[in-house]
């Protein structure tokens, strides 16, 4: 492991201050909890860089309901997500995921924005937010725009953020008669990176699947939605065979690889298992019965 | 002295004061207050940092090492290579093939080449990166079959075999004829990494006039002293080694102790500056010794009545870059090869093979864990083939008093295997769980594992231990043992033994950290001998001192010596308990009379006979026996194996400290569960790629099974204090087989390799058409 | 300059951004109860309480505790809840090598402070981030449940 060297830490108290630093300094990089950044620096060494600590900026933290939407600040910690009644009720899949991220200690530091911007294909907050149709706000000194969350990811461990840009917000619109669920496979019961994960969001109209959204992690270069599977089940009557159909399409769409944590074959098979489990639970949470 | 009869014959009591009772460890409070110091807690700010420059090639000649750029950097004090070694460039444990610093050749990725000594971490890192090493790569040998192949590249010697073992007993040909069923399989037991929570650290201070003091993690201060003195070319009395409280060891620090102390000591002596060598987790994982991987080709047969008639085992131990403990490890596997069963016809052949990978070393179980993983599955298979209950089959074959072991050792004392097995079968309601139970997509199964483990050293290597005990004028005691506190509570066990014998209150006995300048050589803290051997030396010291205390007390109390009771740090006549002499007074009187207040305890294991040629004879002075039943629940959809409950039993000879015994069993279960279902050390081209807790997954609190109360069986060992036997290792050996046998029971799938990760379980279920 | 409160006292330390909280505590302030087991946030040996929340100090850069309250076991030496935990740990045999112990105690303290009668599952979750390789966790869990029982009996 390498010693930490060559960087400084700037702690702007305002967003515009942070954005100014991102725009004017060469090699500026945001940091919040540091649970991904610091270990990465220790593994591969540090680039000479200015770390911009976003932790003192109040408007980047917190969970709010406003204008029919749920807003989540990017420096909101996983502990805050887990403790939030709003998240538990409006985005249960995200609540599920928050429990499984890290340990108590990690959840007290790690942030949802950090998890998304680290952009691991296995990021646990990504599938739940993707299935809730979340949007991400990308800001620079020049402008601020909302994009579908899936457009944030460019590739493994890579986002579309330009050197002067920050993720400054997340939002989604909760709906009635909906339910969501997050499922994952780890290598032990205690905290561990997901070998494969999945989230499902369903809106129910009687026993019809009014809306379906499915997202998978660790089976592609980025977390992905599976529109083909969603189209297959949207508008249909819920049943065990519908679950099978969705699972089967997802397994086909998944393109996992072998790595130290698991094999491609296993990941593909587990996509099927997890999608079915997530669908069953999402349906139950939407008030439906199977 | 019949050490197991101390209570009745020497102390004339029927009840123990502290032995066998639940007592609070005297070192616990300091640890809870955060006051207890480990090696790196002693290192002052600004101490010179030592880093080890290690090979990046698995197998290569070293053509050139150029440290000139590094030496030119401000804050770099030295870059030491082989030619800077004043003594011998040799640190091998058993075989002299392990250079302290390599200058000719490197044998694995991580092999030490140079020591970089710098003012701080950042400078040391920069200097490390500036040292140029020119390698001439050699073909790397990355598996045992490649190593054994004709014309394989030579790592240390032709044929790449470090050592061989052999046992021939009876007539296996006859045994196969008698067998109704024969099962044969090949088992592969992989690396396991200890994951001691404290990474290794050593801190050395030179006195500038021919002595160096080293504080470090270790399991044997006298071994460390010997190795360090050899490298320095100094006399033993010029090297002072102090074992600091060690944050977990499990065998690893017995191997790394000499190396890390050597690096710090050489750096300190050559530069004249105090030196600290502190490892980080990734270095520990990449470069330090691990549980030896091993392949067993195991054939065994049983007759219609369920008696095992023959066992044939072929063992290929993967040693890695250096033999290290291999001769002893392979020997232990060879000598225990049948498992805890009496088998007349046995043939075992073993060989330890070099490869260009991180080398194997001591780890709790010392080869016996892997051996039982194979042997206990074979026994299970024989039972199933015969349609016999696995517990009943075992009962027909287990060792009892009067039995002979694999290597024909007659067990005449202290064999509690039957009680352990019967105990766990009863506690787990074994008879009610003969069929796996399906609940939804999960299936539950139960498995049993038996084990035996020879305590301490084998093949009549002289085994002894020493201790010293001082009674001070104020009635307090200082106890010294070279047995190291590594978490297991052995020295505290000694203190209990001493307290029992001299009647002292536990808190009046101060246990000093081992320091080669003043602590007797108790020999190493390994092989589950810390209490069994070290504790008996403690008993010897206590018995000698007690004799004088009793003599003086008898005189002070005007009563016969046989009437004197020593208890609660007072002396009194049994018939007149109201008149008590506190130890402060007794000791003052002893000092006034010129009665020696100190004693030196020494204990040697009884002499044993062993024939090197046949591999038969008395191998270990005593064996600890253990049995476990494991309950597992397999999620057939995901393949996840959940070890839900364990029922453990152990014949400990005599329980000195019940909480410590539980602690050893619980800790061993954790290592066993990890090894069985999640720990997966991975290498690619000879490089360890799982270099942290993130990718080398070990059990967390969430992964703890329910553990039933330990069934403690006490078949006292004649020759140890109160009859106590070793507990630390036997606790791990029956766990893994119980788990794999339970997985078989649940799923019908046998795993001949580990770990049984979810993806492997899932794949096996798929291939077996079960999902 | 990093100004913060450590165990109830105000401290000021010259600490660059490249120094982690664990190193600032151990090296600059001599608080060696906080241990380094992995420097990756995976083992919990470096656990401290920051504003009362358990965190792994190896991942916190020293300037990030500016103005905050940091607590280690030394700061809770006389705390009644911590005393119960220590008693329970001693009596239940929950201490072996002791390296994980300060970190485990802080996680357990935070758990019981906020949840007087946790279930066994909640205890396991509370100490999920503290790895112990010696005890197999059983006696640690029993000790924490025992301490909970003592401070809030049924």
Short mmCIF file of C-alpha atoms in Angstrom, two decimals, chain B residues 102-469:
data_model
loop_
_atom_site.label_atom_id
_atom_site.label_comp_id
_atom_site.label_asym_id
_atom_site.label_seq_id
_atom_site.Cartn_x
_atom_site.Cartn_y
_atom_site.Cartn_z
CA UNK B 102 18.35 -12.65 -1.59
CA UNK B 103 21.20 -11.60 -3.82
CA UNK B 104 21.47 -14.58 -6.11
CA UNK B 105 17.92 -15.55 -6.94
CA UNK B 106 14.33 -14.87 -6.07
CA UNK B 107 11.84 -17.65 -5.53
CA UNK B 108 8.44 -15.99 -5.26
CA UNK B 109 6.78 -12.63 -5.77
CA UNK B 110 7.50 -11.06 -2.40
CA UNK B 111 10.91 -12.61 -1.78
CA UNK B 112 13.05 -10.10 0.19
CA UNK B 113 15.94 -8.46 -1.64
CA UNK B 114 16.85 -5.35 0.30
CA UNK B 115 15.96 -3.25 3.33
CA UNK B 116 15.30 0.42 2.72
CA UNK B 117 15.84 2.56 5.82
CA UNK B 118 14.43 6.08 5.65
CA UNK B 119 13.19 8.95 7.79
CA UNK B 120 9.48 8.49 7.09
CA UNK B 121 6.94 6.50 5.10
CA UNK B 122 6.82 8.81 2.12
CA UNK B 123 10.62 8.91 1.73
CA UNK B 124 10.82 5.16 2.19
CA UNK B 125 8.25 4.63 -0.55
CA UNK B 126 10.08 6.94 -2.94
CA UNK B 127 13.38 5.24 -2.16
CA UNK B 128 11.85 1.80 -2.71
CA UNK B 129 10.62 2.91 -6.11
CA UNK B 130 14.08 4.28 -6.96
CA UNK B 131 16.02 1.09 -6.29
CA UNK B 132 16.69 -0.67 -9.56
CA UNK B 133 16.63 -4.42 -9.66
CA UNK B 134 17.65 -6.19 -12.81
CA UNK B 135 16.19 -9.67 -13.03
CA UNK B 136 16.90 -12.48 -15.42
CA UNK B 137 13.53 -14.26 -15.35
CA UNK B 138 13.49 -18.02 -15.01
CA UNK B 139 10.53 -20.20 -15.91
CA UNK B 140 8.14 -20.09 -12.98
CA UNK B 141 6.74 -23.26 -11.48
CA UNK B 142 3.20 -22.50 -10.39
CA UNK B 143 1.70 -25.85 -9.47
CA UNK B 144 2.80 -29.08 -7.86
CA UNK B 145 2.51 -31.24 -10.95
CA UNK B 146 4.63 -28.84 -12.95
CA UNK B 147 7.16 -28.93 -10.09
CA UNK B 148 7.28 -32.73 -10.10
CA UNK B 149 7.43 -33.13 -13.87
CA UNK B 150 10.59 -34.41 -15.49
CA UNK B 151 12.87 -31.56 -16.40
CA UNK B 152 10.98 -29.08 -14.25
CA UNK B 153 12.83 -25.85 -13.49
CA UNK B 154 14.87 -26.21 -10.32
CA UNK B 155 13.78 -23.96 -7.48
CA UNK B 156 16.23 -25.12 -4.81
CA UNK B 157 17.16 -28.62 -5.81
CA UNK B 158 16.52 -31.12 -8.53
CA UNK B 159 13.06 -32.75 -8.40
CA UNK B 160 11.82 -29.86 -6.25
CA UNK B 161 11.07 -32.15 -3.33
CA UNK B 162 11.97 -30.66 0.02
CA UNK B 163 11.22 -33.68 2.17
CA UNK B 164 9.48 -37.03 2.05
CA UNK B 165 7.58 -39.11 4.57
CA UNK B 166 6.48 -42.70 4.68
CA UNK B 167 4.56 -45.08 6.90
CA UNK B 168 4.08 -48.77 6.32
CA UNK B 169 2.04 -50.71 8.81
CA UNK B 170 0.45 -54.13 8.42
CA UNK B 171 -0.49 -55.29 4.94
CA UNK B 172 -2.75 -53.10 2.82
CA UNK B 173 -3.16 -55.78 0.16
CA UNK B 174 -4.74 -57.98 2.78
CA UNK B 175 -6.80 -55.01 3.93
CA UNK B 176 -8.28 -54.41 0.46
CA UNK B 177 -9.24 -58.07 0.22
CA UNK B 178 -11.10 -57.83 3.50
CA UNK B 179 -12.95 -54.74 2.41
CA UNK B 180 -16.52 -54.88 1.26
CA UNK B 181 -16.49 -51.26 0.17
CA UNK B 182 -13.59 -49.18 -1.04
CA UNK B 183 -13.73 -45.44 -1.67
CA UNK B 184 -11.10 -43.39 -3.34
CA UNK B 185 -10.86 -39.70 -4.10
CA UNK B 186 -8.51 -36.81 -4.57
CA UNK B 187 -8.84 -33.84 -2.22
CA UNK B 188 -7.36 -30.43 -2.55
CA UNK B 189 -7.11 -28.19 0.49
CA UNK B 190 -6.09 -24.64 -0.44
CA UNK B 191 -4.16 -21.76 1.12
CA UNK B 192 -5.70 -20.02 4.09
CA UNK B 193 -4.58 -16.62 5.31
CA UNK B 194 -4.58 -16.04 9.06
CA UNK B 195 -5.83 -12.45 8.93
CA UNK B 196 -4.44 -11.66 12.37
CA UNK B 197 -6.02 -8.31 13.12
CA UNK B 198 -2.62 -6.83 14.01
CA UNK B 199 -0.27 -6.64 11.02
CA UNK B 200 3.31 -7.60 11.92
CA UNK B 201 5.55 -5.03 13.53
CA UNK B 202 9.05 -4.97 15.01
CA UNK B 203 10.88 -2.16 16.77
CA UNK B 204 14.64 -2.44 17.34
CA UNK B 205 16.89 -0.23 19.43
CA UNK B 206 20.68 -0.63 19.25
CA UNK B 207 22.70 0.36 22.29
CA UNK B 208 25.72 1.24 20.17
CA UNK B 209 28.06 -1.03 22.12
CA UNK B 210 27.20 -4.46 20.85
CA UNK B 211 23.63 -5.16 21.89
CA UNK B 212 20.29 -4.71 20.25
CA UNK B 213 16.83 -4.91 21.81
CA UNK B 214 13.86 -5.85 19.67
CA UNK B 215 10.21 -5.55 20.63
CA UNK B 216 8.03 -7.43 18.19
CA UNK B 217 5.18 -9.82 17.48
CA UNK B 218 6.22 -13.42 17.76
CA UNK B 219 5.43 -16.77 19.28
CA UNK B 220 8.88 -17.76 20.46
CA UNK B 221 11.32 -15.14 21.76
CA UNK B 222 14.17 -17.62 22.01
CA UNK B 223 13.73 -18.77 18.44
CA UNK B 224 13.74 -15.14 17.34
CA UNK B 225 16.88 -14.46 19.34
CA UNK B 226 18.66 -17.40 17.78
CA UNK B 227 17.75 -16.37 14.24
CA UNK B 228 18.54 -12.70 14.74
CA UNK B 229 21.88 -13.41 16.41
CA UNK B 230 22.78 -15.66 13.51
CA UNK B 231 22.08 -12.97 10.94
CA UNK B 232 24.01 -10.40 12.95
CA UNK B 233 26.87 -12.80 13.65
CA UNK B 234 26.49 -12.04 17.35
CA UNK B 235 26.32 -14.11 20.53
CA UNK B 236 22.91 -14.88 21.98
CA UNK B 237 23.56 -12.61 24.95
CA UNK B 238 24.03 -9.65 22.63
CA UNK B 239 20.47 -9.86 21.37
CA UNK B 240 17.51 -9.08 23.60
CA UNK B 241 14.12 -10.06 22.29
CA UNK B 242 10.90 -8.95 23.95
CA UNK B 243 7.56 -10.30 22.84
CA UNK B 244 5.05 -7.48 22.85
CA UNK B 245 1.40 -8.30 23.36
CA UNK B 246 0.49 -9.75 20.01
CA UNK B 247 -2.75 -9.04 18.21
CA UNK B 248 -3.54 -12.50 16.92
CA UNK B 249 -1.00 -15.02 15.67
CA UNK B 250 -2.50 -18.48 14.93
CA UNK B 251 0.95 -19.69 13.93
CA UNK B 252 1.86 -17.03 11.42
CA UNK B 253 3.83 -14.92 13.85
CA UNK B 254 5.90 -17.93 14.87
CA UNK B 255 7.20 -17.80 11.30
CA UNK B 256 7.29 -14.07 10.74
CA UNK B 257 8.64 -13.18 14.20
CA UNK B 258 12.28 -14.00 13.32
CA UNK B 259 12.10 -12.27 9.95
CA UNK B 260 10.54 -9.03 11.07
CA UNK B 261 12.81 -8.85 14.11
CA UNK B 262 15.76 -9.52 11.85
CA UNK B 263 14.85 -6.71 9.47
CA UNK B 264 14.44 -4.21 12.29
CA UNK B 265 17.56 -5.43 14.11
CA UNK B 266 19.84 -5.38 11.09
CA UNK B 267 18.63 -1.92 10.13
CA UNK B 268 19.18 -0.68 13.68
CA UNK B 269 22.62 -2.19 14.05
CA UNK B 270 23.89 -1.08 10.65
CA UNK B 271 22.62 2.49 10.91
CA UNK B 272 23.01 2.92 14.65
CA UNK B 273 19.43 4.20 14.80
CA UNK B 274 16.26 2.79 16.35
CA UNK B 275 14.29 1.16 13.56
CA UNK B 276 10.66 0.24 13.09
CA UNK B 277 9.36 -2.26 10.58
CA UNK B 278 5.57 -2.17 10.40
CA UNK B 279 3.78 -4.19 7.77
CA UNK B 280 0.56 -3.17 6.10
CA UNK B 281 -2.27 -5.53 5.34
CA UNK B 282 -1.51 -5.96 1.66
CA UNK B 283 2.11 -6.86 2.37
CA UNK B 284 1.04 -9.40 4.98
CA UNK B 285 -1.33 -10.96 2.49
CA UNK B 286 1.03 -11.00 -0.43
CA UNK B 287 4.28 -12.06 1.17
CA UNK B 288 3.87 -13.84 4.51
CA UNK B 289 3.40 -17.59 5.00
CA UNK B 290 -0.03 -19.17 4.80
CA UNK B 291 -1.66 -22.53 5.48
CA UNK B 292 0.07 -24.99 3.11
CA UNK B 293 -2.04 -26.09 0.14
CA UNK B 294 -2.07 -29.86 -0.13
CA UNK B 295 -3.41 -32.65 -2.29
CA UNK B 296 -4.46 -35.98 -0.84
CA UNK B 297 -5.09 -39.07 -2.90
CA UNK B 298 -6.99 -41.09 -0.36
CA UNK B 299 -8.18 -44.67 -0.59
CA UNK B 300 -9.86 -46.49 2.25
CA UNK B 301 -11.86 -49.64 2.67
CA UNK B 302 -14.19 -51.17 5.24
CA UNK B 303 -15.63 -54.61 5.79
CA UNK B 304 -19.28 -55.51 6.07
CA UNK B 305 -19.33 -54.98 9.81
CA UNK B 306 -18.09 -51.41 9.39
CA UNK B 307 -14.44 -51.87 10.41
CA UNK B 308 -11.94 -49.90 8.36
CA UNK B 309 -9.59 -52.50 6.93
CA UNK B 310 -7.05 -50.44 5.02
CA UNK B 311 -6.02 -46.87 4.38
CA UNK B 312 -3.68 -45.69 1.67
CA UNK B 313 -2.84 -42.02 1.44
CA UNK B 314 -0.62 -40.16 -0.96
CA UNK B 315 0.17 -36.62 0.14
CA UNK B 316 1.62 -33.88 -2.00
CA UNK B 317 2.19 -30.79 0.08
CA UNK B 318 2.69 -27.54 -1.80
CA UNK B 319 5.44 -25.78 0.03
CA UNK B 320 5.83 -22.68 -2.10
CA UNK B 321 9.13 -20.90 -2.23
CA UNK B 322 10.68 -22.23 0.98
CA UNK B 323 10.22 -25.37 3.04
CA UNK B 324 9.84 -23.48 6.34
CA UNK B 325 7.73 -25.81 8.55
CA UNK B 326 7.09 -28.35 5.80
CA UNK B 327 8.98 -31.29 7.31
CA UNK B 328 6.91 -31.03 10.51
CA UNK B 329 3.67 -30.18 8.75
CA UNK B 330 3.92 -33.09 6.33
CA UNK B 331 4.98 -35.37 9.14
CA UNK B 332 1.94 -34.46 11.21
CA UNK B 333 -0.37 -35.21 8.27
CA UNK B 334 1.41 -38.49 7.70
CA UNK B 335 1.25 -39.58 11.33
CA UNK B 336 -2.44 -38.69 11.68
CA UNK B 337 -3.38 -39.99 8.22
CA UNK B 338 -6.15 -42.42 9.22
CA UNK B 339 -7.94 -39.88 11.37
CA UNK B 340 -8.84 -40.82 14.98
CA UNK B 341 -9.45 -44.44 14.05
CA UNK B 342 -7.69 -47.71 14.60
CA UNK B 343 -6.61 -49.19 11.30
CA UNK B 344 -4.29 -52.17 11.03
CA UNK B 345 -3.15 -51.80 7.46
CA UNK B 346 -1.79 -48.44 6.49
CA UNK B 347 0.42 -47.06 3.75
CA UNK B 348 1.23 -43.37 3.60
CA UNK B 349 3.59 -41.62 1.24
CA UNK B 350 4.15 -37.92 1.40
CA UNK B 351 6.28 -35.36 -0.33
CA UNK B 352 6.67 -31.63 0.13
CA UNK B 353 7.09 -29.85 -3.17
CA UNK B 354 8.50 -26.41 -3.96
CA UNK B 355 6.68 -23.98 -6.23
CA UNK B 356 7.34 -20.32 -6.98
CA UNK B 357 4.56 -19.00 -4.82
CA UNK B 358 4.18 -17.51 -1.39
CA UNK B 359 5.30 -20.19 1.00
CA UNK B 360 3.42 -22.18 3.57
CA UNK B 361 3.87 -21.92 7.28
CA UNK B 362 2.37 -22.55 10.67
CA UNK B 363 -1.38 -22.14 10.96
CA UNK B 364 -3.63 -23.53 13.63
CA UNK B 365 -4.09 -27.21 12.91
CA UNK B 366 -0.69 -27.53 11.30
CA UNK B 367 -1.69 -29.86 8.47
CA UNK B 368 -4.17 -31.80 10.50
CA UNK B 369 -7.05 -29.62 9.37
CA UNK B 370 -6.50 -30.50 5.72
CA UNK B 371 -5.86 -34.13 6.58
CA UNK B 372 -9.14 -34.44 8.43
CA UNK B 373 -10.96 -32.65 5.62
CA UNK B 374 -9.97 -35.63 3.49
CA UNK B 375 -10.02 -38.42 6.08
CA UNK B 376 -13.38 -37.52 7.59
CA UNK B 377 -15.05 -37.37 4.21
CA UNK B 378 -13.61 -40.78 3.39
CA UNK B 379 -15.01 -42.16 6.63
CA UNK B 380 -18.37 -40.56 5.89
CA UNK B 381 -18.35 -42.09 2.42
CA UNK B 382 -17.56 -45.55 3.75
CA UNK B 383 -20.47 -45.23 6.16
CA UNK B 384 -22.88 -44.18 3.43
CA UNK B 385 -21.65 -46.92 1.10
CA UNK B 386 -22.38 -49.50 3.76
CA UNK B 387 -25.71 -47.92 4.59
CA UNK B 388 -24.48 -47.25 8.09
CA UNK B 389 -25.13 -44.19 10.21
CA UNK B 390 -22.01 -41.98 10.09
CA UNK B 391 -21.83 -41.75 13.88
CA UNK B 392 -22.27 -45.50 14.37
CA UNK B 393 -19.60 -46.23 11.78
CA UNK B 394 -17.20 -43.93 13.55
CA UNK B 395 -17.96 -45.46 16.95
CA UNK B 396 -16.93 -48.83 15.57
CA UNK B 397 -13.51 -47.55 14.61
CA UNK B 398 -12.49 -44.74 16.93
CA UNK B 399 -9.40 -44.83 19.04
CA UNK B 400 -9.87 -45.85 22.64
CA UNK B 401 -7.48 -46.58 25.49
CA UNK B 402 -5.49 -49.55 24.27
CA UNK B 403 -5.80 -48.60 20.59
CA UNK B 404 -2.94 -47.97 18.22
CA UNK B 405 -2.79 -44.87 16.03
CA UNK B 406 -1.87 -44.54 12.38
CA UNK B 407 1.80 -44.76 13.26
CA UNK B 408 1.25 -47.65 15.66
CA UNK B 409 1.49 -45.60 18.84
CA UNK B 410 -0.21 -47.35 21.72
CA UNK B 411 -2.57 -45.01 23.53
CA UNK B 412 -2.47 -45.98 27.16
CA UNK B 413 -3.89 -42.85 28.72
CA UNK B 414 -6.23 -39.94 28.10
CA UNK B 415 -8.44 -40.93 25.18
CA UNK B 416 -11.81 -39.21 25.27
CA UNK B 417 -12.85 -39.69 21.63
CA UNK B 418 -15.89 -41.83 22.41
CA UNK B 419 -17.29 -39.40 24.96
CA UNK B 420 -16.81 -36.49 22.54
CA UNK B 421 -18.58 -38.27 19.71
CA UNK B 422 -21.39 -39.62 21.88
CA UNK B 423 -21.73 -36.19 23.45
CA UNK B 424 -22.26 -34.25 20.23
CA UNK B 425 -24.54 -36.93 18.81
CA UNK B 426 -26.76 -36.68 21.85
CA UNK B 427 -26.64 -32.88 22.13
CA UNK B 428 -27.56 -32.41 18.47
CA UNK B 429 -30.32 -35.05 18.51
CA UNK B 430 -28.38 -36.74 15.75
CA UNK B 431 -30.77 -39.66 15.47
CA UNK B 432 -33.67 -37.33 14.68
CA UNK B 433 -31.81 -35.59 11.85
CA UNK B 434 -30.99 -38.48 9.53
CA UNK B 435 -32.80 -36.97 6.59
CA UNK B 436 -32.19 -33.51 5.14
CA UNK B 437 -35.07 -31.13 5.72
CA UNK B 438 -36.46 -28.93 2.99
CA UNK B 439 -38.02 -25.57 3.81
CA UNK B 440 -38.97 -23.59 0.70
CA UNK B 441 -35.90 -23.29 -1.47
CA UNK B 442 -33.58 -24.04 1.46
CA UNK B 443 -32.43 -27.43 2.59
CA UNK B 444 -30.91 -28.27 5.97
CA UNK B 445 -28.41 -30.99 6.61
CA UNK B 446 -26.30 -32.31 9.48
CA UNK B 447 -22.78 -33.65 9.46
CA UNK B 448 -20.32 -34.96 11.99
CA UNK B 449 -16.53 -34.58 12.19
CA UNK B 450 -14.08 -36.23 14.54
CA UNK B 451 -10.50 -35.23 15.14
CA UNK B 452 -7.39 -35.96 17.07
CA UNK B 453 -4.29 -33.84 17.36
CA UNK B 454 -0.97 -34.74 18.81
CA UNK B 455 0.14 -32.07 21.25
CA UNK B 456 3.47 -30.32 20.80
CA UNK B 457 6.40 -31.78 18.88
CA UNK B 458 6.63 -35.11 17.19
CA UNK B 459 8.90 -38.06 16.67
CA UNK B 460 10.60 -37.79 20.03
CA UNK B 461 12.18 -34.41 19.35
CA UNK B 462 13.25 -33.43 22.88
CA UNK B 463 10.43 -31.36 24.27
CA UNK B 464 10.72 -29.34 27.41
CA UNK B 465 9.64 -26.08 28.95
CA UNK B 466 10.82 -23.80 31.73
CA UNK B 467 9.35 -21.14 33.99
CA UNK B 468 10.39 -18.98 36.90
CA UNK B 469 8.51 -17.80 39.93
#
